[in-house]
Tab-separated table of N, CA, C and O in Angstrom:
chain	number	residue	atom	x	y	z
A	135	MET	N	-5.780	13.109	21.464
A	135	MET	CA	-4.549	12.392	21.226
A	135	MET	C	-3.729	12.281	22.519
A	135	MET	O	-3.171	11.231	22.801
A	136	ASN	N	-3.666	13.381	23.257
A	136	ASN	CA	-2.915	13.360	24.522
A	136	ASN	C	-3.409	12.277	25.461
A	136	ASN	O	-2.606	11.577	26.080
A	137	ASP	N	-4.721	12.133	25.573
A	137	ASP	CA	-5.279	11.121	26.478
A	137	ASP	C	-4.842	9.713	26.079
A	137	ASP	O	-4.484	8.900	26.927
A	138	LEU	N	-4.864	9.433	24.786
A	138	LEU	CA	-4.446	8.123	24.294
A	138	LEU	C	-2.974	7.864	24.610
A	138	LEU	O	-2.610	6.778	25.083
A	139	ILE	N	-2.139	8.860	24.389
A	139	ILE	CA	-0.705	8.709	24.658
A	139	ILE	C	-0.462	8.488	26.144
A	139	ILE	O	0.266	7.564	26.533
A	140	TYR	N	-1.058	9.319	26.981
A	140	TYR	CA	-0.897	9.156	28.437
A	140	TYR	C	-1.371	7.775	28.890
A	140	TYR	O	-0.701	7.104	29.676
A	141	LYS	N	-2.516	7.349	28.388
A	141	LYS	CA	-3.078	6.047	28.769
A	141	LYS	C	-2.117	4.920	28.384
A	141	LYS	O	-1.836	4.029	29.179
A	142	ASN	N	-1.614	4.952	27.168
A	142	ASN	CA	-0.724	3.886	26.710
A	142	ASN	C	0.604	3.874	27.455
A	142	ASN	O	1.134	2.800	27.753
A	143	ILE	N	1.123	5.039	27.771
A	143	ILE	CA	2.375	5.095	28.542
A	143	ILE	C	2.140	4.557	29.948
A	143	ILE	O	2.957	3.787	30.461
A	144	TYR	N	1.026	4.926	30.553
A	144	TYR	CA	0.720	4.428	31.901
A	144	TYR	C	0.533	2.906	31.890
A	144	TYR	O	0.998	2.214	32.794
A	145	GLU	N	-0.127	2.376	30.864
A	145	GLU	CA	-0.291	0.922	30.752
A	145	GLU	C	1.052	0.234	30.529
A	145	GLU	O	1.278	-0.872	31.014
A	146	TYR	N	1.930	0.862	29.806
A	146	TYR	CA	3.265	0.322	29.518
A	146	TYR	C	4.135	0.322	30.775
A	146	TYR	O	4.893	-0.600	31.017
A	147	ASP	N	4.021	1.402	31.565
A	147	ASP	CA	4.810	1.535	32.796
A	147	ASP	C	3.943	2.215	33.854
A	147	ASP	O	3.926	3.437	33.960
A	148	SER	N	3.253	1.422	34.631
A	148	SER	CA	2.302	1.967	35.612
A	148	SER	C	2.990	2.713	36.762
A	148	SER	O	2.337	3.434	37.507
A	149	LYS	N	4.295	2.562	36.908
A	149	LYS	CA	5.018	3.304	37.941
A	149	LYS	C	5.266	4.749	37.527
A	149	LYS	O	5.558	5.595	38.361
A	150	LEU	N	5.134	5.021	36.259
A	150	LEU	CA	5.363	6.366	35.733
A	150	LEU	C	4.080	7.176	35.878
A	150	LEU	O	3.065	6.884	35.246
A	151	LYS	N	4.122	8.181	36.749
A	151	LYS	CA	2.955	9.028	36.995
A	151	LYS	C	3.375	10.491	36.977
A	151	LYS	O	4.530	10.817	37.184
A	152	ASP	N	2.417	11.366	36.740
A	152	ASP	CA	2.649	12.817	36.760
A	152	ASP	C	3.840	13.211	35.889
A	152	ASP	O	4.809	13.803	36.345
A	153	PHE	N	3.746	12.899	34.631
A	153	PHE	CA	4.830	13.206	33.697
A	153	PHE	C	4.322	14.132	32.598
A	153	PHE	O	3.125	14.267	32.383
A	154	GLU	N	5.249	14.755	31.917
A	154	GLU	CA	4.933	15.626	30.791
A	154	GLU	C	5.352	14.930	29.513
A	154	GLU	O	6.339	14.200	29.489
A	155	ILE	N	4.608	15.165	28.445
A	155	ILE	CA	4.969	14.585	27.158
A	155	ILE	C	5.165	15.692	26.131
A	155	ILE	O	4.622	16.787	26.260
A	156	SER	N	5.955	15.360	25.116
A	156	SER	CA	6.047	16.219	23.938
A	156	SER	C	6.191	15.310	22.726
A	156	SER	O	6.800	14.244	22.799
A	157	TYR	N	5.585	15.742	21.646
A	157	TYR	CA	5.625	14.954	20.410
A	157	TYR	C	5.308	15.875	19.244
A	157	TYR	O	4.684	16.915	19.396
A	158	SER	N	5.761	15.474	18.061
A	158	SER	CA	5.525	16.292	16.876
A	158	SER	C	4.335	15.808	16.064
A	158	SER	O	3.857	16.520	15.194
A	159	ASN	N	3.879	14.573	16.321
A	159	ASN	CA	2.774	13.953	15.593
A	159	ASN	C	3.106	13.741	14.116
A	159	ASN	O	2.226	13.602	13.280
A	160	ARG	N	4.383	13.738	13.793
A	160	ARG	CA	4.824	13.513	12.415
A	160	ARG	C	5.451	12.129	12.328
A	160	ARG	O	6.361	11.800	13.081
A	161	PRO	N	4.970	11.287	11.405
A	161	PRO	CA	5.579	9.960	11.273
A	161	PRO	C	7.006	10.074	10.744
A	161	PRO	O	7.302	10.893	9.881
A	162	LEU	N	7.884	9.263	11.286
A	162	LEU	CA	9.278	9.257	10.882
A	162	LEU	C	9.582	7.956	10.146
A	162	LEU	O	9.219	6.879	10.624
A	163	PRO	N	10.250	8.051	8.996
A	163	PRO	CA	10.590	6.833	8.252
A	163	PRO	C	11.562	5.964	9.051
A	163	PRO	O	12.622	6.428	9.484
A	164	LEU	N	11.201	4.725	9.241
A	164	LEU	CA	12.017	3.806	10.019
A	164	LEU	C	13.404	3.647	9.392
A	164	LEU	O	14.410	3.600	10.105
A	165	GLU	N	13.473	3.584	8.092
A	165	GLU	CA	14.768	3.418	7.409
A	165	GLU	C	15.717	4.581	7.733
A	165	GLU	O	16.907	4.369	7.964
A	166	ASP	N	15.197	5.801	7.784
A	166	ASP	CA	16.027	6.964	8.128
A	166	ASP	C	16.562	6.855	9.554
A	166	ASP	O	17.711	7.217	9.824
A	167	LEU	N	15.734	6.377	10.466
A	167	LEU	CA	16.162	6.218	11.859
A	167	LEU	C	17.246	5.140	11.978
A	167	LEU	O	18.193	5.297	12.743
A	168	ILE	N	17.103	4.077	11.226
A	168	ILE	CA	18.109	3.017	11.237
A	168	ILE	C	19.451	3.564	10.780
A	168	ILE	O	20.482	3.336	11.422
A	169	ILE	N	19.452	4.316	9.708
A	169	ILE	CA	20.691	4.919	9.205
A	169	ILE	C	21.280	5.871	10.247
A	169	ILE	O	22.482	5.869	10.509
A	170	SER	N	20.424	6.664	10.876
A	170	SER	CA	20.873	7.610	11.902
A	170	SER	C	21.519	6.893	13.088
A	170	SER	O	22.583	7.288	13.570
A	171	TYR	N	20.878	5.840	13.570
A	171	TYR	CA	21.421	5.127	14.730
A	171	TYR	C	22.661	4.318	14.389
A	171	TYR	O	23.528	4.123	15.240
A	172	LYS	N	22.800	3.869	13.152
A	172	LYS	CA	24.052	3.224	12.736
A	172	LYS	C	25.186	4.233	12.831
A	172	LYS	O	26.273	3.925	13.321
A	173	GLY	N	24.928	5.459	12.363
A	173	GLY	CA	25.932	6.527	12.438
A	173	GLY	C	26.248	6.916	13.869
A	173	GLY	O	27.422	7.090	14.232
A	174	ARG	N	25.232	7.056	14.690
A	174	ARG	CA	25.448	7.396	16.107
A	174	ARG	C	26.278	6.326	16.794
A	174	ARG	O	27.143	6.631	17.609
A	175	ASN	N	26.015	5.076	16.450
A	175	ASN	CA	26.754	3.986	17.078
A	175	ASN	C	28.225	4.021	16.668
A	175	ASN	O	29.110	3.821	17.502
A	176	LYS	N	28.497	4.289	15.398
A	176	LYS	CA	29.893	4.367	14.930
A	176	LYS	C	30.640	5.528	15.571
A	176	LYS	O	31.821	5.435	15.865
A	177	MET	N	29.938	6.647	15.793
A	177	MET	CA	30.576	7.842	16.344
A	177	MET	C	30.705	7.814	17.859
A	177	MET	O	31.476	8.576	18.424
A	178	ALA	N	29.978	6.943	18.518
A	178	ALA	CA	29.971	6.910	19.987
A	178	ALA	C	31.350	6.531	20.523
A	178	ALA	O	31.929	5.528	20.124
A	179	LYS	N	31.851	7.363	21.417
A	179	LYS	CA	33.138	7.096	22.056
A	179	LYS	C	32.939	6.450	23.421
A	179	LYS	O	33.735	5.635	23.847
A	180	ASP	N	31.876	6.817	24.091
A	180	ASP	CA	31.558	6.274	25.408
A	180	ASP	C	30.915	4.897	25.243
A	180	ASP	O	30.001	4.717	24.439
A	181	GLU	N	31.388	3.923	25.985
A	181	GLU	CA	30.892	2.549	25.856
A	181	GLU	C	29.409	2.433	26.224
A	181	GLU	O	28.675	1.661	25.600
A	182	ALA	N	28.956	3.194	27.203
A	182	ALA	CA	27.541	3.150	27.591
A	182	ALA	C	26.654	3.675	26.458
A	182	ALA	O	25.575	3.130	26.205
A	183	ILE	N	27.108	4.708	25.775
A	183	ILE	CA	26.342	5.260	24.648
A	183	ILE	C	26.355	4.278	23.493
A	183	ILE	O	25.341	4.062	22.824
A	184	LYS	N	27.489	3.657	23.246
A	184	LYS	CA	27.592	2.657	22.184
A	184	LYS	C	26.618	1.495	22.458
A	184	LYS	O	25.927	1.022	21.558
A	185	GLU	N	26.531	1.089	23.706
A	185	GLU	CA	25.616	0.017	24.089
A	185	GLU	C	24.158	0.457	23.886
A	185	GLU	O	23.336	-0.301	23.370
A	186	LEU	N	23.836	1.682	24.281
A	186	LEU	CA	22.477	2.201	24.137
A	186	LEU	C	22.092	2.313	22.663
A	186	LEU	O	21.012	1.871	22.272
A	187	THR	N	22.965	2.877	21.844
A	187	THR	CA	22.632	3.015	20.419
A	187	THR	C	22.513	1.648	19.752
A	187	THR	O	21.688	1.467	18.867
A	188	SER	N	23.305	0.686	20.196
A	188	SER	CA	23.192	-0.680	19.659
A	188	SER	C	21.838	-1.278	20.006
A	188	SER	O	21.188	-1.908	19.162
A	189	GLU	N	21.412	-1.077	21.243
A	189	GLU	CA	20.113	-1.604	21.686
A	189	GLU	C	18.969	-0.973	20.890
A	189	GLU	O	18.056	-1.672	20.439
A	190	VAL	N	19.023	0.337	20.691
A	190	VAL	CA	17.985	1.022	19.915
A	190	VAL	C	18.014	0.513	18.476
A	190	VAL	O	16.970	0.210	17.893
A	191	LEU	N	19.205	0.395	17.902
A	191	LEU	CA	19.336	-0.066	16.524
A	191	LEU	C	18.763	-1.475	16.356
A	191	LEU	O	18.037	-1.745	15.401
A	192	ILE	N	19.048	-2.355	17.279
A	192	ILE	CA	18.512	-3.722	17.210
A	192	ILE	C	16.982	-3.686	17.233
A	192	ILE	O	16.327	-4.377	16.443
A	193	ASN	N	16.421	-2.876	18.105
A	193	ASN	CA	14.954	-2.755	18.174
A	193	ASN	C	14.373	-2.184	16.881
A	193	ASN	O	13.324	-2.636	16.417
A	194	LEU	N	15.046	-1.207	16.295
A	194	LEU	CA	14.573	-0.635	15.035
A	194	LEU	C	14.625	-1.676	13.917
A	194	LEU	O	13.708	-1.773	13.095
A	195	LEU	N	15.694	-2.461	13.883
A	195	LEU	CA	15.814	-3.510	12.858
A	195	LEU	C	14.728	-4.580	13.038
A	195	LEU	O	14.206	-5.105	12.037
A	196	LEU	N	14.380	-4.885	14.277
A	196	LEU	CA	13.289	-5.838	14.521
A	196	LEU	C	11.952	-5.292	14.025
A	196	LEU	O	11.133	-6.045	13.483
A	197	LEU	N	11.740	-3.988	14.183
A	197	LEU	CA	10.515	-3.377	13.662
A	197	LEU	C	10.485	-3.454	12.138
A	197	LEU	O	9.440	-3.714	11.533
A	198	LYS	N	11.639	-3.235	11.525
A	198	LYS	CA	11.720	-3.303	10.061
A	198	LYS	C	11.361	-4.709	9.576
A	198	LYS	O	10.675	-4.860	8.569
A	199	GLU	N	11.796	-5.738	10.310
A	199	GLU	CA	11.464	-7.121	9.958
A	199	GLU	C	9.960	-7.368	9.992
A	199	GLU	O	9.458	-8.260	9.317
A	200	LYS	N	9.242	-6.584	10.792
A	200	LYS	CA	7.786	-6.718	10.892
A	200	LYS	C	7.078	-5.865	9.835
A	200	LYS	O	5.874	-5.639	9.911
A	201	SER	N	7.846	-5.343	8.879
A	201	SER	CA	7.325	-4.513	7.781
A	201	SER	C	6.744	-3.185	8.253
A	201	SER	O	5.875	-2.612	7.602
A	202	ILE	N	7.211	-2.691	9.373
A	202	ILE	CA	6.808	-1.367	9.839
A	202	ILE	C	7.655	-0.335	9.104
A	202	ILE	O	8.870	-0.476	9.015
A	203	GLU	N	7.006	0.679	8.552
A	203	GLU	CA	7.724	1.672	7.761
A	203	GLU	C	7.884	3.011	8.472
A	203	GLU	O	8.832	3.742	8.201
A	204	TYR	N	6.941	3.344	9.344
A	204	TYR	CA	6.964	4.633	10.024
A	204	TYR	C	6.686	4.448	11.513
A	204	TYR	O	5.932	3.559	11.898
A	205	ILE	N	7.287	5.316	12.309
A	205	ILE	CA	7.007	5.337	13.739
A	205	ILE	C	6.878	6.783	14.178
A	205	ILE	O	7.185	7.706	13.425
A	206	LYS	N	6.433	6.952	15.401
A	206	LYS	CA	6.362	8.284	16.003
A	206	LYS	C	7.064	8.236	17.355
A	206	LYS	O	7.058	7.214	18.026
A	207	PHE	N	7.665	9.370	17.696
A	207	PHE	CA	8.357	9.521	18.978
A	207	PHE	C	7.476	10.265	19.957
A	207	PHE	O	6.759	11.204	19.576
A	208	VAL	N	7.578	9.908	21.214
A	208	VAL	CA	7.005	10.697	22.301
A	208	VAL	C	8.083	10.786	23.369
A	208	VAL	O	8.634	9.778	23.795
A	209	VAL	N	8.408	12.007	23.772
A	209	VAL	CA	9.384	12.217	24.834
A	209	VAL	C	8.620	12.453	26.131
A	209	VAL	O	7.702	13.267	26.184
A	210	VAL	N	9.000	11.704	27.153
A	210	VAL	CA	8.391	11.820	28.473
A	210	VAL	C	9.427	12.404	29.417
A	210	VAL	O	10.566	11.934	29.465
A	211	ARG	N	9.035	13.443	30.143
A	211	ARG	CA	9.932	14.071	31.108
A	211	ARG	C	9.307	14.006	32.495
A	211	ARG	O	8.139	14.303	32.663
A	212	LYS	N	10.148	13.600	33.441
A	212	LYS	CA	9.719	13.553	34.837
A	212	LYS	C	10.973	13.587	35.702
A	212	LYS	O	11.890	12.798	35.497
A	213	ASP	N	10.994	14.503	36.662
A	213	ASP	CA	12.103	14.583	37.617
A	213	ASP	C	13.474	14.592	36.937
A	213	ASP	O	14.349	13.794	37.264
A	214	ASN	N	13.658	15.447	35.964
A	214	ASN	CA	14.935	15.599	35.251
A	214	ASN	C	15.375	14.346	34.502
A	214	ASN	O	16.552	14.182	34.205
A	215	ILE	N	14.462	13.454	34.229
A	215	ILE	CA	14.764	12.263	33.444
A	215	ILE	C	13.898	12.315	32.189
A	215	ILE	O	12.715	12.656	32.240
A	216	SER	N	14.493	11.962	31.053
A	216	SER	CA	13.758	11.911	29.792
A	216	SER	C	13.782	10.497	29.249
A	216	SER	O	14.820	9.837	29.253
A	217	ARG	N	12.617	10.057	28.798
A	217	ARG	CA	12.504	8.759	28.138
A	217	ARG	C	11.904	8.975	26.764
A	217	ARG	O	10.986	9.777	26.594
A	218	LEU	N	12.437	8.269	25.803
A	218	LEU	CA	11.935	8.350	24.444
A	218	LEU	C	11.153	7.077	24.151
A	218	LEU	O	11.686	5.972	24.271
A	219	PHE	N	9.882	7.243	23.790
A	219	PHE	CA	9.016	6.121	23.462
A	219	PHE	C	8.835	6.061	21.952
A	219	PHE	O	8.603	7.078	21.308
A	220	PHE	N	8.924	4.875	21.408
A	220	PHE	CA	8.725	4.635	19.985
A	220	PHE	C	7.329	4.039	19.820
A	220	PHE	O	7.062	2.931	20.282
A	221	PHE	N	6.448	4.790	19.178
A	221	PHE	CA	5.036	4.429	19.021
A	221	PHE	C	4.709	4.046	17.578
A	221	PHE	O	5.390	4.471	16.643
A	222	SER	N	3.601	3.331	17.441
A	222	SER	CA	3.021	3.104	16.117
A	222	SER	C	2.491	4.448	15.603
A	222	SER	O	2.335	5.403	16.365
A	223	GLU	N	2.199	4.484	14.325
A	223	GLU	CA	1.744	5.745	13.713
A	223	GLU	C	0.472	6.301	14.336
A	223	GLU	O	0.279	7.510	14.378
A	224	ASP	N	-0.404	5.436	14.815
A	224	ASP	CA	-1.665	5.895	15.393
A	224	ASP	C	-1.623	5.974	16.924
A	224	ASP	O	-2.660	6.151	17.568
A	225	TYR	N	-0.439	5.811	17.488
A	225	TYR	CA	-0.220	5.858	18.945
A	225	TYR	C	-0.939	4.748	19.711
A	225	TYR	O	-1.086	4.818	20.915
A	226	SER	N	-1.352	3.703	19.012
A	226	SER	CA	-2.063	2.620	19.690
A	226	SER	C	-1.117	1.619	20.350
A	226	SER	O	-1.543	0.855	21.208
A	227	GLU	N	0.154	1.630	19.954
A	227	GLU	CA	1.102	0.654	20.485
A	227	GLU	C	2.458	1.307	20.740
A	227	GLU	O	2.936	2.094	19.932
A	228	ILE	N	3.057	0.942	21.862
A	228	ILE	CA	4.431	1.352	22.144
A	228	ILE	C	5.318	0.178	21.764
A	228	ILE	O	5.150	-0.935	22.262
A	229	TYR	N	6.260	0.427	20.881
A	229	TYR	CA	7.169	-0.637	20.453
A	229	TYR	C	8.274	-0.863	21.475
A	229	TYR	O	8.583	-1.982	21.827
A	230	PHE	N	8.907	0.225	21.912
A	230	PHE	CA	9.944	0.152	22.934
A	230	PHE	C	10.262	1.564	23.387
A	230	PHE	O	9.750	2.539	22.844
A	231	ASP	N	11.099	1.671	24.411
A	231	ASP	CA	11.510	2.979	24.908
A	231	ASP	C	12.930	2.876	25.431
A	231	ASP	O	13.473	1.789	25.565
A	232	PHE	N	13.534	4.023	25.681
A	232	PHE	CA	14.808	4.059	26.379
A	232	PHE	C	14.933	5.371	27.130
A	232	PHE	O	14.248	6.345	26.822
A	233	THR	N	15.785	5.351	28.123
A	233	THR	CA	16.026	6.542	28.935
A	233	THR	C	17.282	7.232	28.450
A	233	THR	O	18.312	6.586	28.235
A	234	PHE	N	17.183	8.542	28.269
A	234	PHE	CA	18.347	9.315	27.858
A	234	PHE	C	19.393	9.313	28.970
A	234	PHE	O	19.037	9.389	30.140
A	235	PRO	N	20.661	9.267	28.602
A	235	PRO	CA	21.709	9.405	29.622
A	235	PRO	C	21.575	10.743	30.318
A	235	PRO	O	21.196	11.736	29.704
A	236	LYS	N	21.902	10.779	31.589
A	236	LYS	CA	21.725	12.010	32.382
A	236	LYS	C	22.576	13.155	31.875
A	236	LYS	O	22.180	14.301	31.962
A	237	ASN	N	23.765	12.874	31.339
A	237	ASN	CA	24.615	13.970	30.875
A	237	ASN	C	24.295	14.377	29.448
A	237	ASN	O	24.943	15.247	28.893
A	238	ASP	N	23.289	13.771	28.849
A	238	ASP	CA	22.747	14.157	27.545
A	238	ASP	C	23.830	14.368	26.499
A	238	ASP	O	23.911	15.419	25.860
A	239	ILE	N	24.647	13.370	26.271
A	239	ILE	CA	25.699	13.508	25.274
A	239	ILE	C	25.191	13.253	23.863
A	239	ILE	O	25.966	13.261	22.931
A	240	PHE	N	23.877	13.070	23.712
A	240	PHE	CA	23.327	12.975	22.367
A	240	PHE	C	23.214	14.351	21.731
A	240	PHE	O	22.996	14.485	20.552
A	241	GLY	N	23.313	15.389	22.533
A	241	GLY	CA	23.262	16.727	21.992
A	241	GLY	C	21.891	17.200	21.926
A	241	GLY	O	21.260	17.917	21.455
């Protein structure tokens, strides 16, 4: 599984090399994530965070329109930067990703 994830991330962003991944391998209900990001967006006080949560929410809603019900997360860490990748259930496709803010105000 690790090889498939590394390969797909490298194909998605070939500039990303020598990184570490972590994942739970548990599918997450897309509807639950949409509700979560709607809440995060409402609670966001910082405009940059509000913009980021809006972007993630829009991408999640687009996935829902494609009748996708579950996704998996993979967190990539490199040089004190974390990126969250949204994968298909079988890790064959990356839907989208985003970079966590450096001050990690997501908690």
